[in-house]
CSV table of C-alpha atoms in Angstrom, one decimal:
chain,number,residue,atom,x,y,z
A,367,MET,CA,88.1,-19.9,30.8
A,368,LYS,CA,85.3,-21.1,33.1
A,369,PHE,CA,82.4,-23.0,31.6
A,370,ARG,CA,79.9,-20.3,32.5
A,371,TYR,CA,81.9,-17.7,30.6
A,372,LYS,CA,82.1,-20.0,27.6
A,373,VAL,CA,78.3,-20.4,27.7
A,374,LEU,CA,77.9,-16.6,28.1
A,375,LEU,CA,80.3,-15.8,25.2
A,376,ILE,CA,78.7,-18.4,22.9
A,377,ASN,CA,75.2,-17.2,23.7
A,378,ILE,CA,76.0,-13.6,23.2
A,379,ILE,CA,77.6,-14.4,19.8
A,380,LEU,CA,74.5,-16.4,18.8
A,381,ILE,CA,72.1,-13.8,20.0
A,382,SER,CA,74.0,-10.9,18.3
A,383,LEU,CA,74.1,-12.8,15.1
A,384,ALA,CA,70.4,-13.7,15.2
A,385,LEU,CA,69.4,-10.1,16.1
A,386,SER,CA,71.8,-8.6,13.5
A,387,ILE,CA,70.7,-10.9,10.7
A,388,SER,CA,67.0,-10.6,11.5
A,389,GLY,CA,67.3,-6.8,12.0
A,390,PHE,CA,69.2,-6.4,8.8
A,391,LEU,CA,66.6,-8.2,6.8
A,392,MET,CA,63.8,-6.4,8.6
A,393,MET,CA,65.3,-3.0,8.2
A,394,SER,CA,66.3,-3.6,4.6
A,395,ARG,CA,62.7,-4.6,3.8
A,396,GLN,CA,61.3,-1.6,5.6
A,397,ASN,CA,63.7,0.8,3.9
A,398,ARG,CA,63.0,-0.8,0.6
A,399,ILE,CA,59.2,-0.3,1.1
A,400,MET,CA,59.7,3.3,2.2
A,401,MET,CA,61.9,4.1,-0.8
A,402,ASP,CA,59.5,2.3,-3.2
A,403,ALA,CA,56.7,4.5,-1.7
A,404,GLN,CA,58.8,7.6,-2.3
A,405,ILE,CA,59.6,6.6,-5.9
A,406,LYS,CA,56.0,5.8,-6.5
A,407,ASN,CA,54.8,9.2,-5.1
A,408,ALA,CA,57.5,11.0,-7.1
A,409,VAL,CA,56.6,9.2,-10.3
A,410,THR,CA,52.9,9.8,-9.7
A,411,GLU,CA,53.6,13.5,-9.1
A,412,ASN,CA,55.7,13.7,-12.2
A,413,ASN,CA,53.0,12.0,-14.3
A,414,LEU,CA,50.5,14.5,-13.0
A,415,VAL,CA,52.7,17.4,-13.9
A,416,GLN,CA,53.4,16.0,-17.4
A,417,SER,CA,49.7,15.4,-18.1
A,418,VAL,CA,48.8,18.9,-17.0
A,419,MET,CA,51.7,20.4,-19.0
A,420,GLU,CA,50.7,18.5,-22.1
A,421,TYR,CA,47.1,19.4,-21.8
A,422,SER,CA,47.9,23.1,-21.1
A,423,LEU,CA,50.1,23.3,-24.2
A,424,LEU,CA,47.7,21.5,-26.4
A,425,ASP,CA,45.9,24.6,-27.7
A,426,THR,CA,49.2,26.3,-28.4
A,427,ILE,CA,50.5,23.3,-30.2
A,428,ASN,CA,47.4,23.1,-32.4
A,429,ASN,CA,47.0,26.8,-33.2
A,430,LYS,CA,50.5,28.4,-32.8
A,431,PRO,CA,53.2,25.7,-32.7
A,432,LEU,CA,55.9,28.4,-33.1
A,433,TYR,CA,55.0,29.9,-29.7
A,434,VAL,CA,55.2,26.7,-27.7
A,435,LYS,CA,58.7,27.4,-26.5
A,436,ALA,CA,57.7,30.9,-25.3
A,437,THR,CA,54.6,29.6,-23.6
A,438,ILE,CA,56.3,26.9,-21.6
A,439,PRO,CA,57.7,29.1,-18.8
A,440,ASP,CA,54.3,30.6,-18.0
A,441,THR,CA,52.6,27.3,-18.2
A,442,SER,CA,55.2,25.7,-15.9
A,443,LEU,CA,54.8,28.5,-13.4
A,444,GLN,CA,51.0,28.0,-13.3
A,445,VAL,CA,51.4,24.2,-12.9
A,446,SER,CA,54.0,24.5,-10.2
A,447,ALA,CA,51.9,26.9,-8.2
A,448,GLY,CA,48.8,24.9,-8.6
A,449,ILE,CA,49.9,21.3,-8.2
A,450,LEU,CA,53.3,21.1,-6.5
A,451,ASN,CA,53.9,21.5,-2.8
A,452,ASP,CA,56.8,23.2,-1.1
A,453,THR,CA,58.9,20.0,-1.0
A,454,THR,CA,58.9,19.5,-4.8
A,455,ASP,CA,60.6,21.7,-7.4
A,456,LEU,CA,59.9,21.7,-11.1
A,457,TYR,CA,62.4,22.0,-14.0
A,458,VAL,CA,61.4,22.1,-17.7
A,459,LYS,CA,63.8,21.6,-20.6
A,460,TYR,CA,63.0,22.1,-24.2
A,461,ASP,CA,65.6,20.6,-26.6
A,462,ASP,CA,68.1,20.4,-23.7
A,463,GLU,CA,67.5,24.1,-22.9
A,464,LEU,CA,66.3,24.8,-19.4
A,465,LEU,CA,63.3,27.1,-19.8
A,466,PHE,CA,61.8,27.0,-16.3
A,467,SER,CA,63.1,26.3,-12.8
A,468,THR,CA,61.6,26.9,-9.4
A,469,LYS,CA,65.1,27.1,-8.0
A,470,GLU,CA,67.2,28.9,-10.5
A,471,ASP,CA,70.3,29.0,-8.3
A,472,ILE,CA,70.5,25.2,-8.0
A,473,PRO,CA,71.8,23.5,-11.1
A,474,LEU,CA,70.5,20.2,-12.2
A,475,PRO,CA,72.7,17.1,-12.2
A,476,ASP,CA,74.5,16.3,-15.4
A,477,ASN,CA,72.8,14.2,-18.0
A,478,LEU,CA,69.5,14.3,-16.1
A,479,GLY,CA,67.5,15.2,-19.1
A,480,SER,CA,67.9,13.8,-22.6
A,481,SER,CA,67.0,15.0,-26.1
A,482,ASP,CA,66.8,11.4,-27.4
A,483,SER,CA,63.2,11.1,-28.8
A,484,SER,CA,63.5,7.3,-28.8
A,485,SER,CA,63.5,7.1,-25.0
A,486,TYR,CA,60.2,7.9,-23.3
A,487,GLN,CA,60.7,5.8,-20.1
A,488,LYS,CA,60.5,7.4,-16.7
A,489,LYS,CA,63.9,8.0,-15.1
A,490,TYR,CA,64.7,8.7,-11.5
A,491,LEU,CA,67.8,9.6,-9.6
A,492,PHE,CA,68.7,9.9,-5.9
A,493,THR,CA,71.0,12.7,-4.9
A,494,ASN,CA,72.4,14.3,-1.7
A,495,GLU,CA,72.8,18.1,-1.9
A,496,ASN,CA,74.0,20.2,1.0
A,497,GLY,CA,73.1,17.5,3.5
A,498,LYS,CA,69.6,16.9,2.1
A,499,ASP,CA,68.3,14.0,0.0
A,500,TYR,CA,66.3,14.4,-3.2
A,501,ILE,CA,64.8,12.2,-5.8
A,502,TYR,CA,64.7,13.4,-9.4
A,503,VAL,CA,62.1,12.1,-11.8
A,504,VAL,CA,62.4,12.8,-15.5
A,505,SER,CA,59.6,12.3,-18.1
A,506,THR,CA,60.0,13.0,-21.8
A,507,SER,CA,57.3,14.4,-24.2
A,508,ASN,CA,57.5,14.8,-28.0
A,509,ILE,CA,56.1,18.2,-29.1
A,510,ASP,CA,56.1,18.8,-32.8
A,511,SER,CA,59.4,16.9,-33.3
A,512,HIS,CA,60.9,18.7,-30.2
A,513,ILE,CA,61.8,17.1,-26.9
A,514,MET,CA,60.4,18.4,-23.7
A,515,ASN,CA,61.8,17.1,-20.4
A,516,ILE,CA,59.7,17.6,-17.3
A,517,ILE,CA,61.9,17.1,-14.2
A,518,THR,CA,60.5,17.0,-10.7
A,519,LYS,CA,62.8,17.2,-7.7
A,520,ARG,CA,61.2,15.8,-4.5
A,521,ASP,CA,62.7,16.4,-1.1
A,522,ILE,CA,62.9,13.0,0.8
A,523,THR,CA,65.1,14.2,3.6
A,524,ASP,CA,62.5,13.4,6.3
A,525,SER,CA,62.0,9.9,5.0
A,526,LYS,CA,65.8,9.4,4.9
A,527,GLN,CA,66.1,10.7,8.4
A,528,MET,CA,63.3,8.5,9.5
A,529,MET,CA,65.1,5.5,8.1
A,530,ASN,CA,68.4,6.5,9.7
A,531,LYS,CA,66.6,7.0,13.0
A,532,SER,CA,65.1,3.5,12.7
A,533,ILE,CA,68.6,2.1,12.1
A,534,ARG,CA,70.0,4.0,15.1
A,535,ASP,CA,67.1,2.9,17.3
A,536,PHE,CA,67.6,-0.7,16.1
A,537,ARG,CA,71.3,-0.5,17.0
A,538,THR,CA,70.4,0.8,20.4
A,539,PHE,CA,67.8,-1.9,20.8
A,540,ILE,CA,70.4,-4.6,19.9
A,541,ILE,CA,72.9,-3.2,22.4
A,542,VAL,CA,70.2,-3.1,25.2
A,543,MET,CA,69.0,-6.6,24.3
A,544,LEU,CA,72.6,-8.0,24.2
A,545,CYS,CA,73.2,-6.5,27.7
A,546,LEU,CA,70.0,-7.8,29.1
A,547,SER,CA,70.3,-11.2,27.4
A,548,GLY,CA,74.0,-11.4,28.5
A,549,LEU,CA,73.0,-10.7,32.1
A,550,PHE,CA,70.2,-13.2,31.9
A,551,VAL,CA,72.4,-15.9,30.3
A,552,PHE,CA,75.1,-15.2,32.9
A,553,LEU,CA,72.6,-15.7,35.7
A,554,ILE,CA,71.2,-18.8,34.1
A,555,SER,CA,74.7,-20.3,33.4
A,556,LYS,CA,75.8,-19.5,36.9
A,557,LEU,CA,72.7,-21.3,38.2
A,558,LEU,CA,73.3,-24.3,35.9
A,559,THR,CA,77.0,-24.5,36.6
A,560,ARG,CA,76.7,-24.2,40.4
A,561,PRO,CA,76.2,-28.0,40.8
A,562,LEU,CA,79.4,-28.5,38.7
A,563,GLU,CA,81.3,-26.2,41.0
A,564,LYS,CA,80.1,-28.1,44.0
A,565,LEU,CA,81.1,-31.3,42.3
A,566,ASN,CA,84.5,-29.8,41.4
A,567,ALA,CA,85.0,-28.8,45.1
A,568,VAL,CA,84.1,-32.3,46.2
A,569,THR,CA,86.6,-33.7,43.6
A,570,ASP,CA,89.3,-31.4,44.9
A,571,LYS,CA,88.7,-32.6,48.5
A,572,PHE,CA,88.8,-36.2,47.3
A,573,SER,CA,92.0,-35.6,45.3
A,574,GLU,CA,93.6,-34.1,48.5
A,575,GLY,CA,93.0,-37.4,50.3
A,576,ASN,CA,89.6,-36.8,51.9
A,577,PHE,CA,88.1,-40.0,50.7
A,578,ASP,CA,85.0,-39.6,52.7
A,579,SER,CA,83.9,-36.7,50.5
A,580,ARG,CA,80.7,-37.3,48.6
A,581,SER,CA,78.5,-35.2,46.3
A,582,ASP,CA,75.1,-34.2,47.6
A,583,ILE,CA,73.7,-33.2,44.2
A,584,HIS,CA,70.4,-34.9,43.5
A,585,SER,CA,68.7,-34.1,40.2
A,586,GLU,CA,67.2,-35.9,37.3
A,587,ASP,CA,69.5,-34.3,34.7
A,588,GLU,CA,73.0,-35.3,33.4
A,589,ILE,CA,74.7,-33.4,36.3
A,590,GLY,CA,72.7,-35.6,38.8
A,591,LEU,CA,73.8,-38.7,36.9
A,592,LEU,CA,77.4,-37.5,36.9
A,593,SER,CA,77.1,-36.9,40.7
A,594,ASP,CA,75.8,-40.4,41.2
A,595,LYS,CA,78.6,-41.8,39.0
A,596,PHE,CA,81.2,-39.8,41.0
A,597,ASN,CA,79.8,-41.1,44.3
A,598,HIS,CA,79.9,-44.7,42.9
A,599,MET,CA,83.5,-44.1,41.7
A,600,ALA,CA,84.4,-42.6,45.1
A,601,ASP,CA,82.9,-45.6,46.9
A,602,SER,CA,84.9,-48.0,44.6
A,603,VAL,CA,88.1,-46.0,45.0
A,604,GLU,CA,87.7,-45.8,48.8
A,605,GLY,CA,87.1,-49.6,48.9
A,606,HIS,CA,90.2,-50.2,46.8
A,607,ILE,CA,92.2,-47.8,49.0
A,608,ASP,CA,91.0,-49.6,52.1
A,609,GLU,CA,92.0,-52.9,50.5
A,610,LEU,CA,95.4,-51.5,49.6
A,611,ASN,CA,95.9,-50.1,53.1
A,612,ASP,CA,94.8,-53.5,54.5
A,613,MET,CA,97.2,-55.2,52.1
A,614,ILE,CA,100.0,-52.9,53.1
A,615,HIS,CA,99.2,-53.5,56.7
A,616,ARG,CA,99.1,-57.2,56.2
A,617,ARG,CA,102.3,-57.1,54.2
A,618,ASP,CA,104.1,-55.2,57.0
A,619,GLN,CA,102.6,-57.5,59.6
A,620,PHE,CA,103.7,-60.5,57.4
A,621,VAL,CA,107.3,-59.1,57.2
A,622,ALA,CA,107.3,-58.5,61.0
A,623,ASP,CA,105.9,-61.9,61.8
A,624,PHE,CA,108.2,-63.7,59.4
A,625,THR,CA,111.2,-61.8,60.9
A,626,HIS,CA,110.0,-62.8,64.3
A,627,GLU,CA,109.3,-66.4,63.4
A,628,ILE,CA,112.6,-66.9,61.6
A,629,LYS,CA,114.6,-65.2,64.4
A,630,THR,CA,113.7,-67.9,67.0
A,631,PRO,CA,114.9,-71.0,65.1
A,632,MET,CA,118.0,-69.1,63.8
A,633,THR,CA,118.8,-68.0,67.3
A,634,THR,CA,118.5,-71.6,68.5
A,635,ILE,CA,120.6,-72.9,65.6
A,636,ILE,CA,123.4,-70.3,66.1
A,637,GLY,CA,123.4,-70.8,69.8
A,638,TYR,CA,123.8,-74.6,69.7
A,639,ALA,CA,126.1,-74.5,66.8
A,640,ASP,CA,128.4,-72.0,68.6
A,641,THR,CA,128.2,-74.2,71.7
A,642,ILE,CA,129.3,-77.3,69.7
A,643,ARG,CA,132.0,-75.2,68.0
A,644,SER,CA,133.5,-73.6,71.1
A,645,VAL,CA,132.9,-76.1,73.9
A,646,ASP,CA,133.9,-79.7,74.4
A,647,LEU,CA,130.6,-81.3,75.3
A,648,PRO,CA,129.8,-84.8,76.4
A,649,ARG,CA,128.5,-87.0,73.6
A,650,GLU,CA,125.0,-86.9,75.0
A,651,ASP,CA,124.9,-83.1,75.0
A,652,GLU,CA,126.3,-82.9,71.5
A,653,VAL,CA,123.6,-85.2,70.2
A,654,LYS,CA,121.0,-83.1,72.0
A,655,ALA,CA,122.4,-79.9,70.5
A,656,ALA,CA,122.5,-81.5,67.1
A,657,ASN,CA,118.9,-82.6,67.5
A,658,TYR,CA,117.8,-79.0,68.3
A,659,ILE,CA,119.7,-77.7,65.2
A,660,PHE,CA,118.1,-80.4,63.1
A,661,SER,CA,114.5,-79.8,64.3
A,662,GLU,CA,114.9,-76.0,63.9
A,663,GLY,CA,116.4,-76.5,60.5
A,664,ARG,CA,113.4,-78.7,59.5
A,665,ARG,CA,111.1,-76.0,60.8
A,666,LEU,CA,112.8,-73.4,58.6
A,667,GLU,CA,112.6,-75.7,55.6
A,668,GLN,CA,108.9,-76.3,56.2
A,669,MET,CA,108.3,-72.5,56.6
A,670,SER,CA,110.2,-71.8,53.3
A,671,SER,CA,108.2,-74.5,51.5
A,672,HIS,CA,104.9,-73.1,52.7
A,673,LEU,CA,106.0,-69.6,51.7
A,674,PHE,CA,106.9,-70.8,48.3
A,675,ASP,CA,103.5,-72.5,47.9
A,676,LEU,CA,101.7,-69.3,49.0
A,677,ILE,CA,103.7,-67.2,46.5
A,678,TYR,CA,103.0,-69.7,43.7
A,679,LEU,CA,99.3,-69.7,44.5
A,680,LYS,CA,99.0,-65.9,44.4
A,681,ASP,CA,101.1,-65.3,41.3
A,682,GLY,CA,100.4,-68.4,39.1
A,683,GLU,CA,97.5,-70.3,37.6
A,684,ILE,CA,97.0,-73.9,38.7
A,685,PRO,CA,96.4,-76.5,36.0
A,686,LYS,CA,93.5,-78.7,37.0
A,687,GLN,CA,92.6,-82.2,36.0
A,688,PRO,CA,90.2,-84.9,37.2
A,689,VAL,CA,91.0,-86.2,40.7
A,690,SER,CA,89.5,-89.3,42.4
A,691,THR,CA,88.3,-88.2,45.9
A,692,GLN,CA,88.8,-91.7,47.3
A,693,GLY,CA,92.4,-91.9,46.0
A,694,LEU,CA,93.1,-88.4,47.3
A,695,GLY,CA,91.8,-89.2,50.7
A,696,GLU,CA,93.7,-92.4,51.0
A,697,ALA,CA,96.9,-90.7,49.8
A,698,VAL,CA,96.5,-88.1,52.6
A,699,VAL,CA,95.8,-90.8,55.2
A,700,GLU,CA,98.9,-92.7,54.1
A,701,THR,CA,101.0,-89.6,54.6
A,702,VAL,CA,99.7,-88.5,58.0
A,703,LEU,CA,98.9,-91.8,59.6
A,704,PRO,CA,102.4,-92.6,61.1
A,705,ALA,CA,102.7,-89.2,62.7
A,706,ILE,CA,99.1,-89.4,64.2
A,707,GLU,CA,99.5,-93.0,65.5
A,708,LYS,CA,102.9,-92.1,66.9
A,709,VAL,CA,101.3,-89.7,69.5
A,710,GLY,CA,98.6,-92.3,70.3
A,711,ILE,CA,95.7,-90.7,68.4
A,712,LYS,CA,93.2,-92.8,66.4
A,713,LEU,CA,92.4,-91.8,62.8
A,714,THR,CA,89.1,-92.9,61.4
A,715,TYR,CA,88.4,-92.4,57.7
A,716,ASP,CA,85.9,-93.2,55.0
A,717,PHE,CA,85.5,-91.7,51.5
A,718,GLU,CA,82.7,-92.0,48.9
A,719,ASN,CA,84.2,-92.2,45.5
A,720,ALA,CA,83.6,-89.3,43.0
A,721,THR,CA,85.6,-87.1,40.7
A,722,ILE,CA,86.6,-83.5,41.2
A,723,ASN,CA,88.7,-81.1,39.1
A,724,GLY,CA,91.9,-79.8,40.7
A,725,ASP,CA,95.5,-80.2,41.4
A,726,SER,CA,96.0,-83.4,43.4
A,727,PRO,CA,99.4,-82.5,45.1
A,728,LEU,CA,98.0,-79.1,46.3
A,729,LEU,CA,94.8,-80.6,47.6
A,730,LYS,CA,96.8,-83.2,49.3
A,731,THR,CA,98.9,-80.5,51.0
A,732,ALA,CA,95.7,-78.7,52.1
A,733,PHE,CA,94.2,-81.8,53.8
A,734,ILE,CA,97.6,-82.8,55.3
A,735,ASN,CA,97.7,-79.4,57.0
A,736,LEU,CA,94.1,-79.8,58.3
A,737,LEU,CA,94.9,-83.2,59.7
A,738,ASP,CA,98.2,-82.0,61.1
A,739,ASN,CA,96.4,-79.1,62.9
A,740,ALA,CA,93.8,-81.6,64.2
A,741,ARG,CA,96.7,-83.8,65.5
A,742,LYS,CA,98.3,-80.8,67.3
A,743,ALA,CA,95.0,-79.8,68.9
A,744,SER,CA,94.2,-83.3,70.1
A,745,GLU,CA,95.3,-85.1,73.2
A,746,GLU,CA,96.6,-88.6,73.4
A,747,LYS,CA,94.1,-91.5,72.9
A,748,SER,CA,91.6,-89.1,71.3
A,749,GLU,CA,90.1,-89.6,67.8
A,750,ILE,CA,90.3,-87.7,64.5
A,751,VAL,CA,87.7,-88.4,61.8
A,752,PHE,CA,88.4,-87.8,58.1
A,753,THR,CA,85.5,-88.4,55.8
A,754,GLY,CA,84.3,-87.5,52.3
A,755,LYS,CA,80.9,-87.8,50.7
A,756,VAL,CA,78.8,-86.5,47.8
A,757,ILE,CA,76.1,-84.0,48.4
A,758,PRO,CA,73.6,-84.5,45.5
A,759,SER,CA,71.6,-81.5,44.4
A,760,GLU,CA,67.8,-81.5,44.6
A,761,SER,CA,67.5,-81.2,40.8
A,762,LYS,CA,69.7,-84.2,40.2
A,763,LYS,CA,71.9,-82.3,37.8
A,764,GLU,CA,75.5,-83.6,37.8
A,765,SER,CA,76.9,-80.0,37.4
A,766,SER,CA,75.2,-79.0,40.6
A,767,ASN,CA,76.6,-81.8,42.9
A,768,LYS,CA,79.0,-81.0,45.7
A,769,TYR,CA,81.6,-83.1,47.4
A,770,GLU,CA,82.2,-82.6,51.1
A,771,PHE,CA,85.4,-83.4,53.0
A,772,VAL,CA,85.2,-83.3,56.8
A,773,VAL,CA,88.1,-83.2,59.3
A,774,GLU,CA,86.9,-83.5,62.9
A,775,ASP,CA,88.8,-83.7,66.1
A,776,HIS,CA,87.9,-83.6,69.8
A,777,GLY,CA,90.7,-81.4,70.9
A,778,ILE,CA,91.1,-78.0,72.5
A,779,GLY,CA,88.8,-76.2,70.1
A,780,ILE,CA,89.0,-72.6,68.7
A,781,SER,CA,87.3,-69.5,69.9
A,782,GLU,CA,85.1,-67.4,67.6
A,783,GLU,CA,87.7,-64.6,67.6
A,784,ASP,CA,90.4,-67.0,66.5
A,785,ILE,CA,88.2,-68.5,63.8
A,786,ASP,CA,88.1,-65.1,62.0
A,787,LYS,CA,91.9,-64.8,62.0
A,788,ILE,CA,93.0,-68.4,61.7
A,789,CYS,CA,93.7,-68.1,57.9
A,790,ASP,CA,96.0,-65.1,58.4
A,791,GLU,CA,99.7,-65.7,57.7
A,792,PHE,CA,101.7,-66.5,60.9
A,793,TYR,CA,98.6,-66.5,63.1
A,794,MET,CA,98.7,-69.3,65.7
A,795,VAL,CA,95.9,-70.1,68.1
A,796,ASP,CA,98.3,-71.6,70.7
A,797,LYS,CA,101.8,-70.3,69.9
A,798,SER,CA,103.6,-72.4,72.5
A,799,ARG,CA,102.0,-75.6,71.2
A,800,SER,CA,102.6,-74.6,67.5
A,801,ARG,CA,106.3,-73.8,68.0
A,802,LYS,CA,106.8,-76.9,70.0
A,803,GLU,CA,105.4,-78.9,67.0
A,804,GLY,CA,107.6,-76.9,64.6
A,805,GLY,CA,104.7,-74.8,63.2
A,806,ALA,CA,105.0,-71.2,62.0
A,807,GLY,CA,101.4,-70.2,61.5
A,808,LEU,CA,101.4,-70.6,57.7
A,809,GLY,CA,99.5,-73.9,57.4
A,810,MET,CA,95.9,-72.5,57.5
A,811,SER,CA,96.8,-69.5,55.2
A,812,LEU,CA,98.2,-72.1,52.8
A,813,VAL,CA,95.0,-74.2,53.1
A,814,SER,CA,92.9,-71.1,52.5
A,815,ALA,CA,94.9,-70.1,49.4
A,816,ILE,CA,94.7,-73.7,47.9
A,817,LEU,CA,91.0,-74.0,48.5
A,818,LYS,CA,90.4,-70.5,47.1
A,819,GLU,CA,92.2,-71.4,43.8
A,820,HIS,CA,89.9,-74.5,43.6
A,821,GLY,CA,86.7,-72.5,44.2
A,822,ALA,CA,86.1,-74.5,47.4
A,823,ASP,CA,84.4,-73.3,50.6
A,824,LEU,CA,85.9,-73.8,54.0
A,825,LYS,CA,83.5,-73.8,57.0
A,826,ILE,CA,84.9,-74.1,60.5
A,827,GLU,CA,82.7,-75.2,63.5
A,828,SER,CA,84.4,-75.3,66.8
A,829,LYS,CA,83.8,-75.0,70.6
A,830,LEU,CA,86.5,-74.5,73.2
A,831,GLY,CA,87.3,-77.7,75.0
A,832,GLU,CA,85.0,-79.8,72.7
A,833,GLY,CA,86.8,-79.9,69.4
A,834,THR,CA,86.8,-78.6,65.8
A,835,LYS,CA,85.2,-79.6,62.6
A,836,MET,CA,86.7,-78.4,59.3
A,837,ILE,CA,84.2,-78.8,56.3
A,838,VAL,CA,85.6,-78.4,52.8
A,839,THR,CA,83.1,-78.3,49.9
A,840,LEU,CA,84.2,-78.6,46.3
A,841,ASP,CA,82.3,-78.9,43.0
A,842,CYS,CA,81.8,-82.5,42.0
A,843,SER,CA,82.1,-83.3,38.2
A,844,GLU,CA,80.7,-86.8,38.3
A,845,TYR,CA,79.8,-89.7,40.6
A,846,GLU,CA,77.8,-93.0,40.6
A,847,GLU,CA,74.8,-93.2,42.8
A,848,GLU,CA,74.5,-96.3,44.9
A,849,GLU,CA,71.7,-98.7,44.0
A,850,ASP,CA,69.2,-99.7,46.7
């Protein structure tokens, strides 16, 4: 059931209950007042008849008590004609004998009159006779040890019909009000739920894959707040979906690039291995083929090692401990220095001692990759500079200090377009140079992952033909300031 119909049904129930209860109480009170007025008038009328009857019989009671019974019919006729109107009938009983009646053909109800002299209270009785309503009032008088019952019968049919008409009119009023209020509530609920229907339509579009759908409901109520929350959620979901799509695209690209990269060395290995296996080669050619197989195998080993480190960095947590920056820098230099000097490149280094938190082997791997890239980009007899220094904060708080490693070369440089992509897996600025050096385009992506796990920033400054500067900034836990 739609929300508007629920609102309509609940409001109709509440309105009908409210009208019914209030109408019942109001009609009950009105009917009670009208019936009380009828009883009061009937009792007053009966009292008047009783008083006149007793006064008229007083002389007879005092002078001729034996003729009282015979006098009652004539006295009753005179009183009836002089006092009562056409809507009231009079009955007079004397010792339970009916002596007078204005309607002789209509019998009295049973036990209406009583010969019990101990009861002189007024009695009244409501009856319905032949479709008409009457109220009987009985009064009792003691005349010389005899009981005289004066009974008035008042026609209250008009009052009853008026009350019944009021009830019918009230029922009609309730039905009309329910119809009008139902229509009004329906229109109001439709107006109030229209934004919900619009939001529901936007939600359907969004669930069908139209992630650009947004709600245009702007109001200060809960629906407007819900609309804002939906739009915020949609923005978040669309962002996550874009990230997922990008991740899927990068995964597919990763698989394609990895397949392509692994195919080249495998083709070389298989080709030279097949040549050695099937052809008798001179010793020099065999050594040459074996060298190709060896170098391509080392390349595959390096690629698998880098891939393993990338997977480890993405899926695991790195335990960190204090690391000496000077010791780290010297360890890196010791590792890369032979390869750099072998190609005739000069390596200059200097490190200011401080302490950082991290994983020493992984940081060493990152800087080795940076220096190896600098070596590959540099020409013979050029220079590579590897330095490290503390960047104190202005507030002199130890927790705010930074440590900056810089790897600078004067090689071929990197274009701005390549700088944005250099940390992608398998991306190589100069593919021919990288493959010649045994690279697979995983070095910078590994560096980026290691630095990200250490909360470090990597800034790349480069110009084509002039060289590249790689700036790595890490949090510095402690250091000693040099004295002047």
